[in-house]
XYZ file of C-alpha atoms in Angstrom:
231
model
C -3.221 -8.127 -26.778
C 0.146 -7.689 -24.425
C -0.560 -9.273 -20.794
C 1.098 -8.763 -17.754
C 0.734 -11.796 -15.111
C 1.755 -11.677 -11.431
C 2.441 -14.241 -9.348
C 2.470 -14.202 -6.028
C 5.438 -15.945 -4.115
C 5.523 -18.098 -0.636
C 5.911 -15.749 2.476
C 9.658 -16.227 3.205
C 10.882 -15.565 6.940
C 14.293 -14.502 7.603
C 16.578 -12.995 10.842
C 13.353 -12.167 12.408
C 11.355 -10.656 9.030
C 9.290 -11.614 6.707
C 9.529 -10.879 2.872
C 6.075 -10.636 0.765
C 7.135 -10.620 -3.114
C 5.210 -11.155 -5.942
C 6.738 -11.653 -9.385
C 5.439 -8.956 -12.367
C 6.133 -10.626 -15.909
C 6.112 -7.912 -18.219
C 4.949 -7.574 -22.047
C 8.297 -8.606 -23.532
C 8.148 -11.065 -20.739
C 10.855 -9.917 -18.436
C 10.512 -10.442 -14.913
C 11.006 -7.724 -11.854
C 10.285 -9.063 -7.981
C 7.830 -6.774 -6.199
C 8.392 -6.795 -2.338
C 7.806 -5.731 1.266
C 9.603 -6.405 4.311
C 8.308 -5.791 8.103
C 9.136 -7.872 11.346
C 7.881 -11.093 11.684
C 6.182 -10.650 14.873
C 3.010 -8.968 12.371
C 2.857 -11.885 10.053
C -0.357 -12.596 11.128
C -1.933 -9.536 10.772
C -1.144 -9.476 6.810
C -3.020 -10.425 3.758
C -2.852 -13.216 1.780
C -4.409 -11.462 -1.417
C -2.873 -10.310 -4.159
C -5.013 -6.849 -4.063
C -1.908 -5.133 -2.582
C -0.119 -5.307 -5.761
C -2.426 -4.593 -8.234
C -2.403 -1.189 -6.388
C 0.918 -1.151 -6.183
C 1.348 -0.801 -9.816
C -1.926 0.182 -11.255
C 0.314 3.037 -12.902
C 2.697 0.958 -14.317
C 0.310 -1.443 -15.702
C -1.581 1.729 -16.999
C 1.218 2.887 -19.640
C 0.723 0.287 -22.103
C -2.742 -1.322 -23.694
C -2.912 -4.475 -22.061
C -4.386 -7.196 -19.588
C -3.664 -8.452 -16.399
C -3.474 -12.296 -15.603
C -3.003 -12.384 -11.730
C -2.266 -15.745 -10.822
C -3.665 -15.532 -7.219
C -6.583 -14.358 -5.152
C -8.105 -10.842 -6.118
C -11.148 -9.218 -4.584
C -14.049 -8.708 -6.605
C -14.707 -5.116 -4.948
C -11.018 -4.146 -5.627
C -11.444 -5.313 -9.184
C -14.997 -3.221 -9.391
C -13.095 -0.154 -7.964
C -10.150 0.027 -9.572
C -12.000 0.003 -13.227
C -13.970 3.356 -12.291
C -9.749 4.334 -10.740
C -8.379 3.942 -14.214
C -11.674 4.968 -16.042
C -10.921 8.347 -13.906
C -7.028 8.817 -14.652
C -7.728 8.238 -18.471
C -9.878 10.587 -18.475
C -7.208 12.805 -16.958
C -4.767 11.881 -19.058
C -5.644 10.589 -21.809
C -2.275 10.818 -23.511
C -0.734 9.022 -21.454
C -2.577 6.636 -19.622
C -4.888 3.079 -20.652
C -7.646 1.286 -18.811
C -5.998 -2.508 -18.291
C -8.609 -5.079 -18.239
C -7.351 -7.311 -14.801
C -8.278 -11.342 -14.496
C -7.647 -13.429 -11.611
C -7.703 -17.007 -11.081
C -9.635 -16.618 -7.741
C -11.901 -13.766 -6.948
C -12.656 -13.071 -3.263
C -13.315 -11.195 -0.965
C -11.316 -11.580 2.391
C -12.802 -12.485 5.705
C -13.892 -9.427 7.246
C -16.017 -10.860 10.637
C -13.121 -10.524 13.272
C -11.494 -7.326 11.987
C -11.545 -4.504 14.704
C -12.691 -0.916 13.677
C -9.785 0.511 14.777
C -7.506 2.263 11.824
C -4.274 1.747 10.501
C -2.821 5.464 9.369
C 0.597 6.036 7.234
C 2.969 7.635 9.314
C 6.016 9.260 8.477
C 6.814 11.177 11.195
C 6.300 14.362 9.448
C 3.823 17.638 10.222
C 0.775 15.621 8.277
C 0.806 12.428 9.731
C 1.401 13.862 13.466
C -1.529 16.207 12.890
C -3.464 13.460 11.942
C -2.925 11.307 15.001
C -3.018 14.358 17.222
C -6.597 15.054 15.802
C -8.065 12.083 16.307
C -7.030 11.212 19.702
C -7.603 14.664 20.376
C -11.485 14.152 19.767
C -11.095 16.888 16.722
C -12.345 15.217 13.826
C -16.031 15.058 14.642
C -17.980 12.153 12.865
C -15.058 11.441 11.195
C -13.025 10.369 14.345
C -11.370 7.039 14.778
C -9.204 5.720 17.193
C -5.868 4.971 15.421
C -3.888 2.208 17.001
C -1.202 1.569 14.746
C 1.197 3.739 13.003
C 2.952 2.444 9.487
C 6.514 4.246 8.622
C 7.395 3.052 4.998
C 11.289 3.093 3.883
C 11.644 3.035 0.126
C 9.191 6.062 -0.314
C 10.970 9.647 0.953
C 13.926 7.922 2.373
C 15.487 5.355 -0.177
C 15.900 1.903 0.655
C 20.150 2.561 1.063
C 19.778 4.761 3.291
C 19.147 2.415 6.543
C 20.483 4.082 9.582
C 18.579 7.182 8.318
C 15.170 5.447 8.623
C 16.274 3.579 11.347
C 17.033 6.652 13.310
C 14.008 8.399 12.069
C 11.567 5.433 12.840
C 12.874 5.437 16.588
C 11.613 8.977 16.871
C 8.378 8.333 15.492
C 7.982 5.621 17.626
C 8.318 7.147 20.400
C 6.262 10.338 19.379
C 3.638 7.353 18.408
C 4.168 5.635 22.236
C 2.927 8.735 23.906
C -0.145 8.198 22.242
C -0.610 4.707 23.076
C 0.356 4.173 19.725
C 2.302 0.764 17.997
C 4.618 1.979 14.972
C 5.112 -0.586 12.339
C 8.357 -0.578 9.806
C 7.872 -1.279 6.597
C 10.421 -1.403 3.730
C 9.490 -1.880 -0.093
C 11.058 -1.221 -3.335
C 7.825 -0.004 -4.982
C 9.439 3.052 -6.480
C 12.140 1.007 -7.977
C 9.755 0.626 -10.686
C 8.999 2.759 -13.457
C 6.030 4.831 -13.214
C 5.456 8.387 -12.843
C 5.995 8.777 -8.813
C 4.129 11.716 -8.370
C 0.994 9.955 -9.773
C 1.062 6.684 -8.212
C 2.372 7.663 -4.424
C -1.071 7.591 -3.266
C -1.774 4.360 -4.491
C 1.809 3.264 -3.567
C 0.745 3.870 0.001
C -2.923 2.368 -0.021
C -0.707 -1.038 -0.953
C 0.900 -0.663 1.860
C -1.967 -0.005 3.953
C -3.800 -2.786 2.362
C -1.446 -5.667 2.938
C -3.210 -5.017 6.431
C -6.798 -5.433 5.435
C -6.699 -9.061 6.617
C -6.479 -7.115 10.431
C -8.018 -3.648 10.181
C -11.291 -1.769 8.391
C -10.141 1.505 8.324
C -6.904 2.550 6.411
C -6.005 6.580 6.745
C -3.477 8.576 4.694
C -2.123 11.592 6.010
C -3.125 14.812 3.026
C -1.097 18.185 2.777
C -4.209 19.338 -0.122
C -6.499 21.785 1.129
C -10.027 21.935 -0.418
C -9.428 25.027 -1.172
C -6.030 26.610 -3.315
């Protein structure tokens, strides 16, 4: 059967960031770099699994019958999950999509005993996300409330990775709007969409990645929804 393999590449610090990459071998065994970027003040705060990834490009990996060979750490409840995930999307479309059987050298599950319950919420500065922070500090959300303490702004997603001073200029305003809600904002720059997949379908998971390369540091990760219950 084709495989895929990834393999996950030293953290590399540079001119105050720090670069996360893993390398995706394809079926006809070309090779594309998967990659974040943030400041390196938060290195410590970020995984060292591969789970990220797999998430990352469940979609991808999804288009072709195949296996996964990661050639890293993977947690056995992500693995568990992300069966019934693909089990659920074939089922939706069946035409187009195939449930990838994923191995990994090492299966386990991160350190969770000095995580604090406070969230970690995508933030893009838009109507969504600042409703969601508004209702939560607000008190508004019932049972469900949390008290969000950080804020991540992805560039790569809605604003394309060339287009620097325009997320630099928009992540200063929602860092401030963020700072009057005692509030940290995080940048975070990846070239997830880069790769081929149909975008549309996979920016939800695109954003859990990004979300989970911060599981090492929070329990709770919240993404911002425009879709009522009801239409």
């Amino acid at each position: 059967m084709n495989k895929y393999h990834f393999w996950p590449e030293e953290t590399v610090k540079k001119d105050g960031f720090i670069v996360i990459a893993c390398t995706i071998e394809n079926i006809d065994q070309t090779r594309k770099k998967l990659w974040y970027k943030l400041p390196e003040q938060y290195h410590d705060r970020i995984t060292s699994s591969c789970d990220p990834f797999i998430v990352a490009l469940i979609f991808k990996l999804m288009t072709e019958p195949a296996k996964l060979v990661v050639h890293g750490q993977v947690s056995p409840s992500l693995l568990q999950n992300i069966t019934e995930y693909q089990a659920i999307w074939q089922c939706w479309r069946p035409d187009y999509y195939h449930s990838v059987e994923i191995n990994a050298e090492i299966e386990a599950e991160i350190s969770v005993d000095n995580r604090p319950n406070n969230p970690i919420s995508a933030f893009s500065g838009g109507v969504d996300s600042c409703f969601t922070l508004w209702q939560h500090k607000k008190g508004l959300c019932g049972r469900w409330q949390r008290n969000i303490t950080t804020g991540l702004m992805i560039h790569g997603f809605d604003i394309p990775l060339s287009q620097t001073e325009v997320f630099a200029s928009a992540f200063e305003k929602s860092k401030r709007m963020l700072s009057s809600l005692d509030t940290e904002c995080i940048p975070l720059s990846t070239n997830i969409r880069q790769f081929k997949h149909q975008w549309l379908d996979t920016f939800a998971s695109a954003v859990i990645s990004c979300l989970m390369l911060f599981q090492k540091s929070y329990q709770v990760g919240l993404i911002p929804s425009s879709e009522a219950y009801r239409k």
